[in-house]
Short mmCIF file of C-alpha atoms in Angstrom, two decimals:
data_model
loop_
_atom_site.label_atom_id
_atom_site.label_comp_id
_atom_site.label_asym_id
_atom_site.label_seq_id
_atom_site.Cartn_x
_atom_site.Cartn_y
_atom_site.Cartn_z
CA MET K 1 95.74 130.97 78.91
CA ASP K 2 95.31 127.68 80.75
CA LYS K 3 95.47 124.88 78.16
CA ASN K 4 93.13 122.73 80.25
CA THR K 5 90.07 124.96 80.31
CA LEU K 6 86.93 125.02 78.25
CA SER K 7 87.44 128.72 77.59
CA GLN K 8 90.21 127.99 75.10
CA PRO K 9 89.50 129.15 71.53
CA VAL K 10 88.30 126.47 69.12
CA THR K 11 91.55 126.88 67.20
CA GLU K 12 93.12 124.68 69.91
CA LEU K 13 91.22 121.72 68.44
CA LYS K 14 92.67 119.57 65.69
CA GLY K 15 91.46 120.59 62.25
CA VAL K 16 90.37 124.11 63.22
CA GLY K 17 92.31 126.87 61.52
CA ASN K 18 91.42 130.53 61.24
CA LYS K 19 89.00 130.00 58.34
CA VAL K 20 87.06 127.25 60.09
CA ALA K 21 87.04 129.32 63.29
CA GLU K 22 85.49 132.25 61.41
CA ARG K 23 82.76 129.97 60.05
CA LEU K 24 82.05 128.59 63.52
CA GLN K 25 81.73 132.12 64.86
CA LYS K 26 78.66 132.57 62.64
CA LEU K 27 77.04 129.93 64.87
CA GLY K 28 78.13 131.67 68.06
CA ILE K 29 80.96 129.21 68.63
CA TRP K 30 84.15 130.88 69.82
CA GLN K 31 85.38 128.63 72.62
CA ILE K 32 85.49 124.88 73.21
CA GLN K 33 82.67 125.11 75.74
CA ASP K 34 80.44 126.64 73.04
CA LEU K 35 80.72 123.39 71.10
CA LEU K 36 79.49 121.42 74.11
CA PHE K 37 76.32 123.49 74.29
CA HIS K 38 75.70 123.44 70.52
CA LEU K 39 73.02 120.76 70.72
CA PRO K 40 71.74 118.45 67.96
CA LEU K 41 68.65 119.34 65.94
CA ARG K 42 67.73 115.70 65.43
CA TYR K 43 69.21 112.20 65.22
CA GLN K 44 69.74 109.46 62.64
CA ASP K 45 69.72 105.78 63.49
CA ARG K 46 72.71 104.11 61.86
CA THR K 47 73.07 101.49 64.58
CA ARG K 48 71.33 98.68 62.67
CA LEU K 49 70.97 97.43 59.12
CA LEU K 50 67.40 96.99 57.93
CA PRO K 51 66.43 94.25 55.45
CA LEU K 52 65.40 95.71 52.10
CA GLY K 53 62.17 93.74 52.24
CA SER K 54 61.08 95.58 55.41
CA LEU K 55 61.47 99.16 54.16
CA ARG K 56 58.61 101.65 54.34
CA PHE K 57 57.89 104.92 52.55
CA HIS K 58 59.51 107.98 54.22
CA GLN K 59 61.68 105.77 56.43
CA GLU K 60 65.23 107.02 57.07
CA CYS K 61 67.49 104.01 57.49
CA LEU K 62 70.76 102.16 56.92
CA VAL K 63 70.72 99.33 54.37
CA GLU K 64 73.18 97.09 52.57
CA GLY K 65 72.98 95.09 49.38
CA THR K 66 74.68 93.92 46.22
CA VAL K 67 74.37 95.86 42.97
CA LYS K 68 72.52 93.69 40.44
CA VAL K 69 72.02 96.30 37.72
CA SER K 70 73.72 99.66 37.23
CA GLN K 71 72.68 101.83 34.30
CA ILE K 72 72.31 105.41 33.12
CA LYS K 73 68.71 106.37 32.44
CA PHE K 74 68.00 109.12 29.91
CA GLY K 75 64.84 111.21 30.05
CA ARG K 76 63.91 114.62 31.35
CA ARG K 77 66.87 114.26 33.70
CA ARG K 78 69.80 111.95 33.19
CA SER K 79 70.29 109.70 36.21
CA LEU K 80 72.35 106.77 37.40
CA LEU K 81 70.15 103.92 38.64
CA CYS K 82 71.59 101.15 40.79
CA HIS K 83 69.35 98.21 41.71
CA ILE K 84 70.55 96.50 44.89
CA GLU K 85 69.33 93.28 46.52
CA ASP K 86 69.97 91.54 49.85
CA GLY K 87 67.91 88.36 49.62
CA THR K 88 64.84 89.88 51.28
CA GLY K 89 63.98 92.52 48.71
CA SER K 90 65.37 95.19 46.41
CA LEU K 91 65.89 98.94 46.32
CA VAL K 92 66.85 101.48 43.64
CA LEU K 93 69.58 104.04 44.34
CA ARG K 94 69.09 107.10 42.13
CA PHE K 95 71.79 109.69 41.44
CA PHE K 96 71.07 112.78 39.32
CA HIS K 97 74.58 114.12 39.80
CA PHE K 98 77.33 111.55 39.44
CA SER K 99 80.84 111.09 38.12
CA LYS K 100 82.64 108.38 36.20
CA VAL K 101 84.30 107.36 39.45
CA GLN K 102 80.89 106.75 41.02
CA GLN K 103 79.81 104.75 37.97
CA GLN K 104 82.85 102.53 38.41
CA GLN K 105 82.27 102.19 42.16
CA LEU K 106 78.60 101.25 41.79
CA LYS K 107 79.14 98.62 39.14
CA GLN K 108 77.37 95.27 39.02
CA GLY K 109 78.48 92.97 41.85
CA ALA K 110 79.60 95.78 44.17
CA ARG K 111 78.55 95.51 47.81
CA VAL K 112 77.21 98.85 49.00
CA ARG K 113 76.02 100.19 52.34
CA CYS K 114 73.94 103.35 52.21
CA PHE K 115 71.87 105.66 54.35
CA GLY K 116 68.98 107.81 53.18
CA GLU K 117 65.24 108.35 53.04
CA VAL K 118 63.08 105.75 51.34
CA ARG K 119 60.83 107.21 48.64
CA THR K 120 58.35 105.86 46.16
CA GLY K 121 59.85 105.66 42.67
CA PRO K 122 58.18 105.02 39.29
CA SER K 123 58.22 101.25 39.78
CA SER K 124 59.71 100.53 43.23
CA LEU K 125 61.04 102.04 46.43
CA GLU K 126 64.20 104.10 46.02
CA MET K 127 66.71 106.37 47.73
CA VAL K 128 67.79 109.56 45.97
CA HIS K 129 71.43 110.54 46.48
CA PRO K 130 71.97 108.40 49.59
CA GLU K 131 75.23 108.51 51.53
CA TYR K 132 77.05 105.33 50.59
CA GLN K 133 80.24 103.36 50.99
CA ILE K 134 81.57 100.43 49.00
CA ILE K 135 82.42 97.43 51.17
CA ALA K 136 84.75 94.61 50.20
CA SER K 137 82.91 91.30 49.92
CA ASP K 138 85.15 89.65 52.53
CA LYS K 139 85.11 92.55 55.00
CA VAL K 140 82.92 92.94 58.09
CA VAL K 141 82.14 96.60 58.77
CA PRO K 142 80.51 97.32 62.14
CA VAL K 143 77.60 99.72 62.43
CA ASP K 144 77.67 102.80 64.67
CA GLN K 145 77.27 102.23 68.40
CA ASP K 146 75.40 105.49 69.06
CA LEU K 147 72.69 107.45 67.30
CA THR K 148 74.13 109.98 64.85
CA PRO K 149 73.45 113.61 65.87
CA ILE K 150 72.62 116.20 63.21
CA TYR K 151 73.75 119.69 64.20
CA PRO K 152 72.87 123.20 63.07
CA THR K 153 75.76 124.06 60.81
CA THR K 154 76.96 126.68 58.36
CA GLU K 155 78.51 126.88 54.92
CA GLY K 156 81.93 125.27 54.80
CA VAL K 157 81.43 123.08 57.89
CA HIS K 158 79.80 119.75 57.01
CA GLN K 159 78.18 117.33 59.46
CA ILE K 160 81.03 114.82 59.56
CA GLY K 161 83.55 117.53 60.36
CA PHE K 162 81.24 119.04 62.94
CA ARG K 163 80.79 115.72 64.72
CA LYS K 164 84.58 115.32 64.88
CA LEU K 165 84.89 118.70 66.59
CA ILE K 166 82.15 117.85 69.08
CA LYS K 167 83.87 114.54 69.82
CA GLN K 168 87.11 116.37 70.60
CA ALA K 169 85.28 118.81 72.87
CA LEU K 170 83.60 115.96 74.75
CA THR K 171 87.00 114.56 75.78
CA TYR K 172 87.42 117.61 78.04
CA LEU K 173 84.51 116.32 80.14
CA ASN K 174 86.74 113.49 81.36
CA ASP K 175 87.99 116.04 83.87
CA GLU K 176 84.90 116.97 85.91
CA ARG K 177 86.72 119.96 87.37
CA LEU K 178 86.51 121.75 84.02
CA LEU K 179 82.71 121.85 84.18
CA PRO K 180 81.73 121.81 87.86
CA GLU K 181 78.18 121.02 88.94
CA LEU K 182 76.76 124.29 90.29
CA LEU K 183 73.18 123.14 90.74
CA PRO K 184 72.66 120.88 93.78
CA GLN K 185 70.53 117.80 93.22
CA ALA K 186 67.91 119.00 95.69
CA ALA K 187 67.37 122.13 93.58
CA ARG K 188 66.64 120.24 90.36
CA LEU K 189 63.24 119.26 89.02
CA HIS K 190 62.19 115.74 89.98
CA ASP K 191 62.47 114.18 86.50
CA VAL K 192 65.94 115.60 85.82
CA ALA K 193 67.46 115.16 89.27
CA ASP K 194 69.33 111.98 88.34
CA PHE K 195 71.49 113.64 85.66
CA SER K 196 74.46 115.88 86.26
CA LEU K 197 75.31 118.55 83.71
CA ILE K 198 78.17 116.45 82.30
CA GLU K 199 76.00 113.32 82.09
CA ALA K 200 73.30 115.25 80.25
CA LEU K 201 75.77 116.69 77.72
CA LEU K 202 77.37 113.32 77.03
CA PHE K 203 73.95 111.74 76.54
CA VAL K 204 72.52 114.28 74.09
CA HIS K 205 75.68 114.25 71.97
CA GLN K 206 76.08 110.44 72.05
CA PRO K 207 72.69 108.83 72.79
CA PRO K 208 72.75 105.00 72.96
CA PRO K 209 70.76 102.98 70.39
CA ASP K 210 68.23 101.75 72.96
CA VAL K 211 67.05 105.26 73.87
CA ASP K 212 63.46 106.36 73.24
CA VAL K 213 64.07 108.17 69.94
CA GLU K 214 60.62 109.77 69.99
CA LEU K 215 61.40 111.48 73.30
CA LEU K 216 64.68 112.77 71.87
CA MET K 217 63.10 114.05 68.67
CA GLU K 218 60.42 115.87 70.66
CA ARG K 219 63.06 117.22 73.08
CA ARG K 220 61.28 115.67 76.05
CA HIS K 221 64.03 113.34 77.22
CA PRO K 222 65.11 114.00 80.86
CA THR K 223 68.66 114.87 79.76
CA GLN K 224 67.34 117.52 77.36
CA ARG K 225 65.03 118.86 80.07
CA ARG K 226 68.02 118.96 82.42
CA LEU K 227 69.91 121.22 80.02
CA ALA K 228 66.85 123.38 79.37
CA TYR K 229 66.33 123.78 83.12
CA GLU K 230 69.98 124.80 83.53
CA GLU K 231 69.63 127.43 80.79
CA LEU K 232 66.36 128.86 82.12
CA LEU K 233 67.72 129.03 85.66
CA ALA K 234 70.90 130.76 84.48
CA GLN K 235 68.82 133.28 82.52
CA HIS K 236 66.57 133.93 85.52
CA LEU K 237 69.52 134.42 87.86
CA GLY K 238 71.17 136.72 85.33
CA MET K 239 68.04 138.89 85.14
CA ARG K 240 67.83 139.06 88.94
CA ARG K 241 71.45 140.15 89.08
CA VAL K 242 70.85 142.92 86.55
CA ARG K 243 67.75 144.04 88.47
CA SER K 244 69.69 144.06 91.73
CA GLN K 245 72.47 146.15 90.21
CA ALA K 246 69.94 148.59 88.77
CA GLN K 247 68.26 149.04 92.16
CA GLN K 248 71.57 150.12 93.69
CA HIS K 249 71.64 153.22 91.51
CA LYS K 250 69.10 155.95 92.23
CA ALA K 251 67.71 157.85 89.30
CA PRO K 252 68.57 161.57 89.33
CA ILE K 253 65.82 164.02 90.25
CA LEU K 254 64.84 166.18 87.29
CA LYS K 255 63.95 169.67 88.47
CA GLY K 256 62.08 172.12 86.29
CA ASP K 257 61.17 175.78 86.64
CA GLY K 258 57.44 175.03 86.41
CA LYS K 259 56.77 177.46 83.58
CA HIS K 260 55.01 174.83 81.45
CA ARG K 261 52.96 173.41 84.32
CA GLN K 262 50.02 175.81 84.04
CA ALA K 263 49.83 175.46 80.24
CA LEU K 264 49.69 171.68 80.58
CA LEU K 265 46.96 171.83 83.22
CA GLU K 266 44.83 174.10 81.04
CA GLN K 267 44.96 171.57 78.20
CA LEU K 268 43.66 168.71 80.37
#
């Protein structure tokens, strides 16, 4: 098999063994090209840090602060509560399931960056089980440059691992010959005519931070419409091909002896 084609099995990618390949097959992913067309369900914005004082209920965001108080709260459910501040406001990080290692990481004075959904707690806004990382006080950690895609996944394949596989698959698009443009620009709908298939795939997997997120979430962005148009056209052409093949074969004539004809007519 040609090592430079998108029809290679996913086991050619780094980190994909037989077990991972079997899990991906549950999602209909057998070849590298299947990963390219496994599109995100939604997106997360981790491209900017929001001040704690600006947070709103139900907002999903990236924040950073210093742990001022870290304590275990006993009640109906034992939980680890970490109060963080950034000079503009405060936020509580709540963990119902935690280890001693996490307790040590989230100690007073630790600088923490976390991502999650803002909820209303008993006395203040909080995030429950946010994704977090501890950052050294003298270290500058850049934020992501693109929106973070969230993919349909399956047991045993987490989002971070899935994004790494997609990123590997996208490198194949550097060679345009591997995914040729079959649809001429004149045949495309007006609002999607400016995007090639490769451009549309790169955009939906790695949308820039200045994109209209609402359009993406509602699947109305021109790049998403471009891919939908490609899929619908391929389906339509496939159905026409099947119909054409069927018309080339004449159905056999079924001849009878006519002995049941009169009985049928009498029952009408």
